[in-house]
Coordinates of N, CA and C in Angstrom, one line a residue:
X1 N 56.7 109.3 100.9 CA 57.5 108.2 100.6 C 56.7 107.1 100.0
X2 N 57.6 106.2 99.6 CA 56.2 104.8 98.9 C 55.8 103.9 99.9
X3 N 56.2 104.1 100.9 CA 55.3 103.0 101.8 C 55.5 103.8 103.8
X4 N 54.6 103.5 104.3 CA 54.6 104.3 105.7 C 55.6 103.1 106.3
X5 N 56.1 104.3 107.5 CA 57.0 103.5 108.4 C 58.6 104.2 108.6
X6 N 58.7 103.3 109.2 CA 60.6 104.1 109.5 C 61.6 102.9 108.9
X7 N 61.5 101.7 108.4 CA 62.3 101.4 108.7 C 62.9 101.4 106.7
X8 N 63.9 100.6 106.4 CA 64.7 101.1 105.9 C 64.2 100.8 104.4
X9 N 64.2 102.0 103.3 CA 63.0 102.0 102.0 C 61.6 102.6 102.7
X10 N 61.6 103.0 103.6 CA 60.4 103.7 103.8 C 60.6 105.2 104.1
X11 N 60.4 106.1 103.4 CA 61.1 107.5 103.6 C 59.5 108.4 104.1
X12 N 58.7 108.1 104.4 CA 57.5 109.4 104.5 C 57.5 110.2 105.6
X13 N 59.0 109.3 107.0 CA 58.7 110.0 107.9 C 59.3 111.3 107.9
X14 N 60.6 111.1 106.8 CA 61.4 112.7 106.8 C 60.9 113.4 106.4
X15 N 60.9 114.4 107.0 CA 59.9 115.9 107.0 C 58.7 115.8 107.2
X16 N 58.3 114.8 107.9 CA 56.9 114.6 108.4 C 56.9 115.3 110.4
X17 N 55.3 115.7 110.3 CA 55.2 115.9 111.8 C 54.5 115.1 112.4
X18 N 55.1 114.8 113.8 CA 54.2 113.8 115.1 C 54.1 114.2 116.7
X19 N 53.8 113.5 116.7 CA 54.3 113.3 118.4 C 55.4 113.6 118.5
X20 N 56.3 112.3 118.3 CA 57.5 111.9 118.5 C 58.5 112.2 117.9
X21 N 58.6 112.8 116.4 CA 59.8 112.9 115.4 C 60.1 114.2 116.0
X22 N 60.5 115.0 115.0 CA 61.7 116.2 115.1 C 60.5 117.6 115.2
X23 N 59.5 117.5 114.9 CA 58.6 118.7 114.7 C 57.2 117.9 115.5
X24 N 56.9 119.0 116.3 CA 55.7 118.6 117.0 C 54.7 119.4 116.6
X25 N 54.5 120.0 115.4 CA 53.7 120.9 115.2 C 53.8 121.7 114.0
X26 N 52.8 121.6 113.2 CA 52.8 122.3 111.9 C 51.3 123.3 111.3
X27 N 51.3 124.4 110.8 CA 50.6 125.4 110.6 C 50.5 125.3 109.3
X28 N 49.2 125.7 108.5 CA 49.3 125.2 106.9 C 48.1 126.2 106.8
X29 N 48.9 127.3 105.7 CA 48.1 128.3 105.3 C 47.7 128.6 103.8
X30 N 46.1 128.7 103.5 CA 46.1 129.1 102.2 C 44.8 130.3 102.0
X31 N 45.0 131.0 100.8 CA 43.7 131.3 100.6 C 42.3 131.0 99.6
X32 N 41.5 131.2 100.1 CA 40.3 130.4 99.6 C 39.4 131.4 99.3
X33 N 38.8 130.6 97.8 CA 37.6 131.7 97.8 C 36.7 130.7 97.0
X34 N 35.5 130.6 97.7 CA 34.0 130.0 96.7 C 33.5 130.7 95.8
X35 N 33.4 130.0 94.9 CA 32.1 130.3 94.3 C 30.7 129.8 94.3
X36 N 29.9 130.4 93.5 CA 28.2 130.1 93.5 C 28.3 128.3 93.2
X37 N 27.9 127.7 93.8 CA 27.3 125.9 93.9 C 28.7 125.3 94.9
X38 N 29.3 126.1 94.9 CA 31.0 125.1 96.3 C 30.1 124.4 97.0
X39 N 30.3 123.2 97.5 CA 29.5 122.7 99.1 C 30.2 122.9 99.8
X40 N 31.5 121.9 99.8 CA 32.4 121.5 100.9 C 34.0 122.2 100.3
X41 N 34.6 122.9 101.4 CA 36.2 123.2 100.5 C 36.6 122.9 101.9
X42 N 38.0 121.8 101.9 CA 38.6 121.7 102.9 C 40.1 121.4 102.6
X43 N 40.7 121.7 103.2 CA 42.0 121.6 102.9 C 43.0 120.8 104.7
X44 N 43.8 120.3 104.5 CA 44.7 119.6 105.6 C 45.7 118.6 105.4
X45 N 46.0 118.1 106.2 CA 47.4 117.0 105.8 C 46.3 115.7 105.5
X46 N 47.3 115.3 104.7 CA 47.3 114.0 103.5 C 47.7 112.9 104.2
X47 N 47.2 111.8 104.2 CA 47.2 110.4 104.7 C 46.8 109.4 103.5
X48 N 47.9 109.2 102.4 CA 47.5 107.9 101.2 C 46.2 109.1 100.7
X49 N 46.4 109.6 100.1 CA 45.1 110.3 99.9 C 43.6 110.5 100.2
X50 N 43.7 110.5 101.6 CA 42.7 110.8 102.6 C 42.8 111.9 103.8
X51 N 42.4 112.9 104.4 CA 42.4 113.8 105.2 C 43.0 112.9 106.3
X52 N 44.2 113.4 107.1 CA 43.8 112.8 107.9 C 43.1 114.0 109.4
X53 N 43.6 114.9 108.9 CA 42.6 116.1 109.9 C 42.5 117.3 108.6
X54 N 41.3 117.6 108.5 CA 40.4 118.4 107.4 C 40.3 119.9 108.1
X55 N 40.2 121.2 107.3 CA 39.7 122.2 107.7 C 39.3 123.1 106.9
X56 N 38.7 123.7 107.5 CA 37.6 124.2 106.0 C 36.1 125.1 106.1
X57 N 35.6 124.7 105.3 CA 34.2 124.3 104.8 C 33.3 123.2 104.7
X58 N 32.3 123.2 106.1 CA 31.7 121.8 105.8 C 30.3 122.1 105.9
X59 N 29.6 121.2 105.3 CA 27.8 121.4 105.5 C 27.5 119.9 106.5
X60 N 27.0 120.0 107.4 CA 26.8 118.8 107.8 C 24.8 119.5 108.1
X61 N 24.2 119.8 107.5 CA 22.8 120.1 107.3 C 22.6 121.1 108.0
X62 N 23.5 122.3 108.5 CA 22.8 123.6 108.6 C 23.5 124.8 107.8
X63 N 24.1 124.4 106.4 CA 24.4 125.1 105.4 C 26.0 125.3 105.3
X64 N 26.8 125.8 104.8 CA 27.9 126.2 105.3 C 28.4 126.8 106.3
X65 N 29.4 125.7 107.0 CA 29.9 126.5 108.2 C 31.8 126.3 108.5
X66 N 32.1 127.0 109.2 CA 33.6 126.6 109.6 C 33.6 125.7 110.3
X67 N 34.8 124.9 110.2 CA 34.9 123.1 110.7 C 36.3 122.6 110.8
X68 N 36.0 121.4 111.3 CA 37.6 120.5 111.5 C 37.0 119.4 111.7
X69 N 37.5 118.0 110.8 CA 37.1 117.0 110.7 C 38.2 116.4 110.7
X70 N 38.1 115.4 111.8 CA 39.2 114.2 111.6 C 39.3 112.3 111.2
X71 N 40.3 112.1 110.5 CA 40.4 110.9 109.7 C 38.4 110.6 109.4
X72 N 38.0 111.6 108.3 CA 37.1 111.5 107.5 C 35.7 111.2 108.1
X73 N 35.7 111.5 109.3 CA 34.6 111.6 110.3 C 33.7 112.9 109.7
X74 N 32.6 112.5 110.9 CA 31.3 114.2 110.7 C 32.4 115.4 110.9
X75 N 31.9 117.0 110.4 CA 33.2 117.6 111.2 C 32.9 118.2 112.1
X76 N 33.5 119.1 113.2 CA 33.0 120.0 114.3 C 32.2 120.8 113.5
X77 N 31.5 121.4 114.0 CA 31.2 123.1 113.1 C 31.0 123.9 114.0
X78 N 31.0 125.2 113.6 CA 30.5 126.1 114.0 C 29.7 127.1 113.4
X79 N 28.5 127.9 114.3 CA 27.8 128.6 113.2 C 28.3 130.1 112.5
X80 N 28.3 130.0 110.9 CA 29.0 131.0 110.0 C 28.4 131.3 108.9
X81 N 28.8 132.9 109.1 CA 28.6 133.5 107.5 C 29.4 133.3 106.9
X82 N 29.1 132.7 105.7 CA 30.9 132.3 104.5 C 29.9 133.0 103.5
X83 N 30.8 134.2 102.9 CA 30.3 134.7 101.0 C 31.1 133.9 100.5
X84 N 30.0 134.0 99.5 CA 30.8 133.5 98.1 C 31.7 134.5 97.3
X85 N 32.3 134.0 96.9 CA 33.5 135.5 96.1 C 34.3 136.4 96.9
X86 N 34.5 135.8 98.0 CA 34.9 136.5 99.2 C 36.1 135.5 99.6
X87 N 37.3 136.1 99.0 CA 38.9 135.8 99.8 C 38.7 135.4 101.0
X88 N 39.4 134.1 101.7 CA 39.3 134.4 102.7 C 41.3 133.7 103.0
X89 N 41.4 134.1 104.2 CA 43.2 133.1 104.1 C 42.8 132.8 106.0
X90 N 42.9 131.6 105.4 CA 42.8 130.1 106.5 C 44.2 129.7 107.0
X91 N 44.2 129.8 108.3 CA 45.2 128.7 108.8 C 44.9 128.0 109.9
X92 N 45.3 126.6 109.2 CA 45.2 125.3 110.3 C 46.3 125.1 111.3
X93 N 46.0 124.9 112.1 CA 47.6 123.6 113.3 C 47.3 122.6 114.1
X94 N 47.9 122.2 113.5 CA 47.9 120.6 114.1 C 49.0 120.7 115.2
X95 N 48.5 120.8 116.4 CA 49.3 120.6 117.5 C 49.4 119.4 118.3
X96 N 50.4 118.4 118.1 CA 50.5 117.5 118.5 C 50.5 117.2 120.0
X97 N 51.7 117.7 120.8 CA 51.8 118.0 122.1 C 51.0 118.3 123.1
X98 N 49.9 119.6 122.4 CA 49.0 120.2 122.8 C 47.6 119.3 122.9
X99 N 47.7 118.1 122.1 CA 46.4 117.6 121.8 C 45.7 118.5 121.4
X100 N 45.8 119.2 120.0 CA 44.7 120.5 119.5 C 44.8 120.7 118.1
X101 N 43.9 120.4 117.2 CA 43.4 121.3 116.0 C 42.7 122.4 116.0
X102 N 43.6 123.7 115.5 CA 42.8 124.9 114.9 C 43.1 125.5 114.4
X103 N 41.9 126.1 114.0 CA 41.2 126.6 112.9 C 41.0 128.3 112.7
X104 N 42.4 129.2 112.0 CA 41.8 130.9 111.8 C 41.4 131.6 111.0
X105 N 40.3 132.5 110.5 CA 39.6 132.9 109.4 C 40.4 134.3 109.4
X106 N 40.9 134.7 108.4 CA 41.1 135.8 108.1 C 42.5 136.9 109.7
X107 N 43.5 135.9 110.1 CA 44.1 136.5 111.2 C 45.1 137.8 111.0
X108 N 45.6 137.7 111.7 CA 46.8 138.8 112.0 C 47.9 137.8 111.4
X109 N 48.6 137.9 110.5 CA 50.0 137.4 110.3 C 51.2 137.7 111.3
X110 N 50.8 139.2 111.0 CA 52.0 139.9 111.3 C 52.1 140.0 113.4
X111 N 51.0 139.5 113.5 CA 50.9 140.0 115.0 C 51.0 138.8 116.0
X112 N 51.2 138.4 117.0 CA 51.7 136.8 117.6 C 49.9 135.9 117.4
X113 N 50.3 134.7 117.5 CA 49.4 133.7 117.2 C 48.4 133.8 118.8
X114 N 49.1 134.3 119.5 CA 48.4 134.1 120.9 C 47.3 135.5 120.5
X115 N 47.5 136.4 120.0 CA 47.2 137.6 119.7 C 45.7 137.4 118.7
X116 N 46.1 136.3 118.2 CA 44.8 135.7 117.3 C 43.7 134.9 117.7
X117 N 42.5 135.2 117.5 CA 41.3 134.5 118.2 C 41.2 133.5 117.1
X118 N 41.2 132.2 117.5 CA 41.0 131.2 116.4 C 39.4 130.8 116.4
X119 N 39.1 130.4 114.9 CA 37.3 130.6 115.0 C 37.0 129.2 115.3
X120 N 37.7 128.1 115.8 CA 37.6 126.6 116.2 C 38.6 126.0 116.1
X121 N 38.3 125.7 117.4 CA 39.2 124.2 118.0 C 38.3 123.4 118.4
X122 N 39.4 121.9 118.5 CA 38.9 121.0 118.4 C 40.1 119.7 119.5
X123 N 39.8 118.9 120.3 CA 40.7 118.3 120.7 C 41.1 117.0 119.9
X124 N 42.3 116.5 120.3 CA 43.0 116.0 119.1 C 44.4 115.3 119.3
X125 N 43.8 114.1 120.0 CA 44.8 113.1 120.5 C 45.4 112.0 119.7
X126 N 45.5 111.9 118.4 CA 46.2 111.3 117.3 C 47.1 111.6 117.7
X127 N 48.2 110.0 117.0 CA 49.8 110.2 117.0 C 50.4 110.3 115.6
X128 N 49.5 109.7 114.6 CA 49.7 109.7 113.4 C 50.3 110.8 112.7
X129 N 51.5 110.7 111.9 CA 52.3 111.8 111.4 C 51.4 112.2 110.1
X130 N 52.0 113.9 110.1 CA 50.9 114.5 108.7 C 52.7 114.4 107.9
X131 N 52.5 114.3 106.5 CA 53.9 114.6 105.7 C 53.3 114.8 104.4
X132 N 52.2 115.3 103.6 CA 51.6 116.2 103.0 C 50.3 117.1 103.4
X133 N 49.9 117.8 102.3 CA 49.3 118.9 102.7 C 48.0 118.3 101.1
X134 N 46.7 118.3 101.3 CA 45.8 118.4 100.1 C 44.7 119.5 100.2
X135 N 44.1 119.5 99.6 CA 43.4 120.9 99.0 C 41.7 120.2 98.6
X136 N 40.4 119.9 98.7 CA 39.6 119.3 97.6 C 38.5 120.4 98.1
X137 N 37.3 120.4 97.4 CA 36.4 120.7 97.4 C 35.2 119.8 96.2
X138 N 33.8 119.9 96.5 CA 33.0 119.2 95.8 C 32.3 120.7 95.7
X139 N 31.1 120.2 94.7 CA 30.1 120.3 94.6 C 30.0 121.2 92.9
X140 N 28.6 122.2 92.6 CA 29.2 122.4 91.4 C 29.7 123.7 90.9
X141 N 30.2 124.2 91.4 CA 30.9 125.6 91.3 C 32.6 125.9 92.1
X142 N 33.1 126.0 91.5 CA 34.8 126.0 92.0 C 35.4 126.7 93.2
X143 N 35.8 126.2 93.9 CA 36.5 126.3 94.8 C 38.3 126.8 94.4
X144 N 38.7 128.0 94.6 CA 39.9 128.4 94.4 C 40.8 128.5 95.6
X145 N 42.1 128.0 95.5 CA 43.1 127.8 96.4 C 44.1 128.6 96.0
X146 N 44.8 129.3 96.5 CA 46.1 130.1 96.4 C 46.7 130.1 97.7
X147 N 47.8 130.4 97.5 CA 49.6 130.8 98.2 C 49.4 129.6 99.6
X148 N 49.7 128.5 99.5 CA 49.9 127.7 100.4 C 50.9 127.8 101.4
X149 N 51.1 127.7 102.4 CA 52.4 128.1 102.9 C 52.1 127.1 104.3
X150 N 53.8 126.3 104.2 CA 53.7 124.9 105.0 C 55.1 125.4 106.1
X151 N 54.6 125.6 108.0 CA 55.7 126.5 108.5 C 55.4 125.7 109.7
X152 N 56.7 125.5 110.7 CA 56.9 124.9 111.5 C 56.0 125.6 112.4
X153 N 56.2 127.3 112.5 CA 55.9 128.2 113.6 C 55.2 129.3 113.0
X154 N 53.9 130.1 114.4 CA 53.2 131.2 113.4 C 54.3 132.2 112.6
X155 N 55.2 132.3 113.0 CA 55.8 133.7 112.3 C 56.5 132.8 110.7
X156 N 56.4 131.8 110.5 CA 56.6 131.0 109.0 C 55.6 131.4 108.3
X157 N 54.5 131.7 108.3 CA 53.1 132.3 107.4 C 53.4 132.8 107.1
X158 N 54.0 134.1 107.0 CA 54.0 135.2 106.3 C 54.9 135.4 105.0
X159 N 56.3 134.2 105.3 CA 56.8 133.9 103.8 C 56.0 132.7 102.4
X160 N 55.7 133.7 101.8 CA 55.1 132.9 100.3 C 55.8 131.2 99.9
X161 N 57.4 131.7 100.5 CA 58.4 130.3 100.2 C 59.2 130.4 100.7
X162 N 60.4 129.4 101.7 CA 61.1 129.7 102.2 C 61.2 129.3 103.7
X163 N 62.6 129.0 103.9 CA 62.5 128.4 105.2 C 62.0 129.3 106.4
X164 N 61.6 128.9 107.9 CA 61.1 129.7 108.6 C 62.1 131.0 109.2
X165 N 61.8 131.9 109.8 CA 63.0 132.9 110.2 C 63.9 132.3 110.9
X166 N 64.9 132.5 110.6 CA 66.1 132.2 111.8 C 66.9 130.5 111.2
X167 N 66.1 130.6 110.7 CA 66.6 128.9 109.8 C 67.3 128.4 108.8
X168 N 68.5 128.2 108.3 CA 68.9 128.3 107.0 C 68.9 127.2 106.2
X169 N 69.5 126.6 105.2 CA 69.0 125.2 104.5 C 68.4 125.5 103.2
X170 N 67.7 124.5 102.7 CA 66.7 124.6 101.1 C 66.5 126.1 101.3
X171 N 65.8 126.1 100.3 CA 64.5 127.1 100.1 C 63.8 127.0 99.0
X172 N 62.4 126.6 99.1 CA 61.8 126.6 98.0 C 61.6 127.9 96.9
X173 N 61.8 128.2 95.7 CA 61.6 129.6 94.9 C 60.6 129.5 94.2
X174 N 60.3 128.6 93.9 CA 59.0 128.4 93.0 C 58.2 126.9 93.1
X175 N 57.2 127.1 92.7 CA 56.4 125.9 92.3 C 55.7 125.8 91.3
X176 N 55.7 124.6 90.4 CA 55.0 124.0 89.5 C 53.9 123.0 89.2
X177 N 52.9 123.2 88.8 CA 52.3 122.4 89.0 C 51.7 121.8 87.8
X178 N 51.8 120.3 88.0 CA 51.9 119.3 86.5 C 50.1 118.7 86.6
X179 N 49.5 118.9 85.8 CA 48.4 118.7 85.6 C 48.1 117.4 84.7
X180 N 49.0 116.7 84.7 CA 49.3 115.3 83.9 C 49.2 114.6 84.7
X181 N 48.2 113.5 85.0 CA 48.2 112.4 85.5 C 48.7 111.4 84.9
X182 N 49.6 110.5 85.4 CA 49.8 108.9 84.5 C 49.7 107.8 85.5
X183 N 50.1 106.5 84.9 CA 49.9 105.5 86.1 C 48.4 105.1 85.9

């Protein structure tokens, strides 16, 4: 929306998740693949264009490792082999209720989330609502992102687009993406 808040001209909270709104919890999946010079590739919900919880790929001086960093702090890590040129498909959750960010490398879609060992968590007592999703990476060699997929519940991942099972309403069929900046 153009400005944070609830009250009236302020739209960011609809279809945003918190604490307190209509969704306590959202899973945000893509896949990722480095190349030779990536440093950092993180992806998470958007705050004014700033992370406000990051996950990823971070170097905090023992090379690349898996991580979760929150509102633009050092990030957790843990110690990892990440290749280069090697797919990987990431999913985050921001679990509000739970007080918990985590973090899974390469999971089971198809198999329940409890069923999945996540490669880090992190505790995570924010109230602050997430209501986009960003993508960045530095350094000098490209970082690739594909099939995003933004789902209330683990069994939502597995659709490319589309509301979660059992849910009816929109449905996204496609996406476009405009490479024109103005303003």
């Amino acid at each position: 929306g153009p400005t944070e808040g609830a009250a009236n001209g302020q739209d960011e909270r609809y279809g945003a998740v918190n604490e307190t709104w209509s969704t306590n919890a959202v899973y945000m999946k893509v896949e990722m693949t480095r190349r030779d010079g990536a440093f950092e590739s993180r992806f998470g919900s958007d705050d004014f264009g700033n992370f406000r919880q990051a996950f990823g790929v971070f170097d905090i001086g023992n090379g690349p490792e898996w991580g979760i960093a929150i509102d633009g702090n050092t990030a957790s890590t843990v110690a990892s082999t990440i290749e280069l040129d090697q797919p990987y498909t990431l999913v985050a959750k921001v679990d509000y209720p739970g007080d918990l960010l985590t973090l899974w490398v390469d999971p089971t879609l198809g198999d329940l989330e409890a069923n999945n060992v996540p490669v880090h968590t992190v505790p995570y007592t924010n109230t602050n609502w997430a209501s986009a999703v960003q993508m960045s990476s530095d350094g000098t060699g490209n970082t690739e992102w594909d099939n995003l997929v933004v789902a209330r519940e683990w069994a939502g991942l597995i659709q490319p687009f589309g509301p979660n099972p059992g849910e009816g309403g929109p449905r996204i069929t496609g996406l476009t993406v405009n490479d024109t900046v103005t303003g």
